[in-house]
């Protein structure tokens, strides 16, 4: 799992599957407010694509594309997006996360602005859940050393 | 008629849960827990709770099975002490 697992069939199938999984995750995040799904589920599916990279190739192959620094940064980024949207609502004079008030700064009618605010929250939750899930998996499989384990 | 499907799935869920507790191999236990999650997902879809079923499929069957297998790879079959 952590060393390079050299199997042509698994690698080719995963190379086709990973973009499809990521597109489906983005679809789930973007359509979270009027169909089943949302930030948490979409983030979990997005994290599953990165876990599939670790299983099909190895840890270094995945870390070249999504390093731990980016991972830790994205944990904080999602929370930041969530809190920022809530705080903007407070500064405009409404309650925390009351998106309807955002129509004062966004050029759209209040109903569309409410959907856009929900979309922003979903994106923040999705980014944080994805980064935390990948981080838990890396710490679990490498004894927290984030390098080649003894598997 | 739908309660027949309900009882059938519920029976398989209970069998999977008892198997996951009683089987001696940790890897088989993790796989049985994944099967349990998928069957719970089918049960919730059939009851109409699509959002809960989707969460169960994404988290319970997908991510947590991968976490369990990753944790089991760090263990040994015999204890060291």
Coordinates of C-alpha atoms in Angstrom, one line a residue:
Chain A
X1 CA 0.0 0.0 0.0
X2 CA 2.8 2.4 0.8
X3 CA 5.5 0.9 -1.4
X4 CA 5.1 1.1 -5.2
X5 CA 2.7 -1.7 -6.1
X6 CA 3.6 -2.5 -9.7
X7 CA 0.4 -3.8 -11.4
X8 CA -0.4 -2.6 -14.9
X9 CA -4.1 -3.4 -14.8
X10 CA -4.8 -1.8 -11.4
X11 CA -2.8 1.3 -12.4
X12 CA -4.6 1.8 -15.7
X13 CA -8.0 1.3 -14.2
X14 CA -7.3 3.7 -11.4
X15 CA -5.9 6.3 -13.8
X16 CA -9.3 6.2 -15.6
X17 CA -11.4 6.0 -12.4
X18 CA -9.8 8.8 -10.3
X19 CA -10.9 11.7 -12.6
X20 CA -14.4 10.3 -12.7
X21 CA -14.6 10.0 -8.9
X22 CA -13.3 13.5 -8.5
X23 CA -15.9 14.9 -11.0
X24 CA -18.6 13.0 -9.2
X25 CA -17.5 14.5 -5.9
X26 CA -17.5 18.0 -7.3
X27 CA -21.0 17.3 -8.7
X28 CA -22.2 16.2 -5.2
X29 CA -20.7 19.3 -3.6
X30 CA -22.2 21.7 -6.2
X31 CA -25.7 20.1 -6.1
X32 CA -25.8 19.7 -2.3
X33 CA -28.5 22.2 -1.7
X34 CA -31.3 20.7 -3.9
X35 CA -30.4 17.0 -4.1
X36 CA -29.0 14.4 -1.7
X37 CA -25.4 15.1 -0.9
X38 CA -23.5 18.1 0.3
X39 CA -20.1 19.2 1.5
X40 CA -19.5 16.3 3.9
X41 CA -20.3 13.5 1.4
X42 CA -18.6 15.2 -1.5
X43 CA -15.5 15.8 0.6
X44 CA -15.5 12.1 1.6
X45 CA -15.7 11.0 -2.0
X46 CA -12.9 13.4 -3.0
X47 CA -10.7 12.0 -0.2
X48 CA -11.5 8.5 -1.4
X49 CA -10.0 9.4 -4.8
X50 CA -6.7 10.4 -3.1
X51 CA -6.8 7.2 -1.0
X52 CA -7.2 5.3 -4.2
X53 CA -4.1 7.0 -5.5
X54 CA -2.1 5.8 -2.4
X55 CA -3.5 2.2 -2.8
X56 CA -2.9 1.9 -6.6
X57 CA 0.4 3.7 -6.8
X58 CA 2.4 4.6 -3.7
X59 CA 2.6 7.4 -1.1
X60 CA 5.3 9.4 -2.9
X61 CA 3.3 9.4 -6.2
X62 CA 0.4 11.0 -4.3
X63 CA 2.5 13.4 -2.3
X64 CA 4.0 14.7 -5.5
X65 CA 0.5 15.9 -6.5
X66 CA -0.9 16.8 -3.1
X67 CA 1.8 17.5 -0.5
X68 CA 1.3 17.6 3.2
X69 CA 1.8 21.4 3.2
X70 CA -1.0 21.9 0.8
X71 CA -3.1 19.4 2.8
X72 CA -2.6 21.2 6.1
X73 CA -3.2 24.5 4.3
X74 CA -6.5 23.2 2.9
X75 CA -7.7 22.1 6.4
X76 CA -7.5 25.7 7.5
X77 CA -8.7 27.1 4.2
X78 CA -12.1 25.4 4.4
X79 CA -12.8 26.5 7.9
X80 CA -11.7 30.0 6.9
X81 CA -14.2 30.1 4.0
X82 CA -17.0 28.9 6.3
X83 CA -16.2 31.4 9.1
X84 CA -15.6 34.3 6.6
X85 CA -19.1 33.9 5.0
X86 CA -20.6 33.8 8.5
X87 CA -18.7 36.9 9.7
X88 CA -19.6 38.9 6.5
X89 CA -23.2 38.2 7.3
X90 CA -22.6 39.6 10.9
X91 CA -20.8 42.7 9.5
X92 CA -23.8 43.4 7.2
X93 CA -26.1 43.4 10.1
X94 CA -27.8 40.0 10.2
X95 CA -27.2 36.8 12.2
X96 CA -24.3 34.4 11.7
X97 CA -24.7 32.5 8.5
X98 CA -27.9 34.3 7.5
X99 CA -27.0 34.5 3.8
X100 CA -30.0 36.5 2.7
X101 CA -28.3 39.7 3.8
X102 CA -25.5 39.1 1.3
X103 CA -27.6 40.6 -1.5
X104 CA -26.3 44.0 -0.3
X105 CA -22.8 43.2 -1.8
X106 CA -23.6 40.6 -4.5
X107 CA -25.4 41.7 -7.7
X108 CA -28.3 39.2 -7.6
X109 CA -31.7 38.9 -6.1
X110 CA -32.0 37.6 -2.5
X111 CA -33.2 34.1 -3.4
X112 CA -30.3 33.4 -5.7
X113 CA -27.9 34.9 -3.1
X114 CA -29.2 32.5 -0.5
X115 CA -28.4 29.6 -2.8
X116 CA -24.9 31.0 -3.5
X117 CA -24.2 31.4 0.2
X118 CA -25.2 27.8 0.8
X119 CA -22.9 26.8 -2.1
X120 CA -20.0 28.7 -0.4
X121 CA -20.6 26.9 2.9
X122 CA -20.7 23.5 1.1
X123 CA -17.4 24.3 -0.7
X124 CA -15.7 25.2 2.6
X125 CA -17.0 22.1 4.4
X126 CA -15.9 19.9 1.4
X127 CA -12.4 21.2 1.3
X128 CA -11.9 20.7 5.1
X129 CA -13.4 17.2 5.1
X130 CA -11.3 16.1 2.1
X131 CA -8.1 17.4 3.7
X132 CA -8.8 15.9 7.1
X133 CA -9.8 12.5 5.7
X134 CA -6.5 12.3 3.6
X135 CA -4.5 13.5 6.7
X136 CA -6.1 10.8 8.9
X137 CA -5.4 8.1 6.3
X138 CA -1.7 9.2 5.9
X139 CA -1.2 9.3 9.7
X140 CA -2.8 5.9 10.1
X141 CA -0.8 4.0 7.5
X142 CA 2.6 5.5 8.3
X143 CA 2.6 5.7 12.1
X144 CA 2.4 9.5 11.7
X145 CA 5.8 9.8 10.0
X146 CA 4.3 10.6 6.5
X147 CA 7.0 8.5 4.7
X148 CA 7.4 5.0 3.5
X149 CA 6.0 2.7 6.2
X150 CA 6.7 -0.9 7.0
X151 CA 3.8 -2.4 5.0
Chain B
X1 CA -45.0 -6.1 -0.3
X2 CA -42.2 -3.7 0.6
X3 CA -42.0 -5.1 4.2
X4 CA -40.8 -8.4 2.8
X5 CA -37.8 -6.7 1.2
X6 CA -37.4 -4.8 4.5
X7 CA -37.3 -7.9 6.6
X8 CA -35.0 -9.7 4.1
X9 CA -32.4 -6.9 4.2
X10 CA -32.7 -6.5 7.9
X11 CA -32.0 -10.2 8.4
X12 CA -28.8 -10.0 6.2
X13 CA -27.8 -6.8 8.2
X14 CA -28.0 -8.7 11.5
X15 CA -26.1 -11.7 10.0
X16 CA -23.4 -9.4 8.8
X17 CA -23.1 -7.6 12.2
X18 CA -23.0 -10.9 14.1
X19 CA -20.3 -12.2 11.7
X20 CA -18.2 -9.0 12.0
X21 CA -18.2 -9.5 15.8
X22 CA -17.6 -13.3 15.8
X23 CA -15.1 -13.8 13.0
X24 CA -11.5 -14.3 14.2
X25 CA -9.6 -12.6 11.4
X26 CA -9.5 -8.8 11.6
X27 CA -9.4 -8.2 7.9
X28 CA -12.6 -10.3 7.4
X29 CA -14.2 -8.4 10.2
X30 CA -13.5 -5.1 8.4
X31 CA -14.8 -6.4 5.1
X32 CA -18.0 -7.7 6.8
X33 CA -18.4 -4.3 8.4
X34 CA -18.2 -2.7 4.9
X35 CA -20.9 -5.1 3.7
X36 CA -23.0 -4.2 6.8
X37 CA -22.7 -0.5 5.8
X38 CA -23.8 -1.1 2.3
X39 CA -26.8 -3.1 3.4
X40 CA -27.7 -0.3 5.9
X41 CA -27.4 2.1 2.9
X42 CA -29.9 0.0 0.9
X43 CA -32.2 -0.2 3.9
X44 CA -32.2 3.6 4.3
X45 CA -32.8 4.2 0.6
X46 CA -35.7 1.9 0.7
X47 CA -37.1 3.8 3.7
X48 CA -36.8 7.1 1.8
X49 CA -33.9 8.7 3.7
X50 CA -31.7 9.2 0.7
X51 CA -29.4 11.7 2.3
X52 CA -28.6 9.5 5.2
X53 CA -28.1 6.6 2.8
X54 CA -25.7 8.6 0.7
X55 CA -23.7 9.6 3.8
X56 CA -23.5 5.9 4.9
X57 CA -22.3 4.8 1.4
X58 CA -19.6 7.6 1.3
X59 CA -18.4 7.4 4.9
X60 CA -19.4 4.1 6.3
X61 CA -18.6 1.9 3.4
X62 CA -16.0 3.9 1.5
X63 CA -13.8 5.8 3.9
X64 CA -14.0 3.9 7.1
X65 CA -13.3 0.5 5.5
X66 CA -10.1 2.0 4.0
X67 CA -9.2 3.4 7.5
X68 CA -9.8 0.0 9.1
X69 CA -7.7 -1.8 6.5
X70 CA -4.9 0.8 6.9
X71 CA -5.0 0.3 10.6
X72 CA -5.0 -3.5 10.4
X73 CA -1.9 -3.4 8.2
X74 CA 0.0 -1.9 11.2
X75 CA -0.9 -4.9 13.4
X76 CA 0.6 -8.3 13.7
X77 CA -1.1 -11.7 13.9
X78 CA 0.6 -12.7 17.2
X79 CA 1.1 -10.4 20.1
X80 CA 4.6 -9.3 20.9
X81 CA 4.4 -9.5 24.7

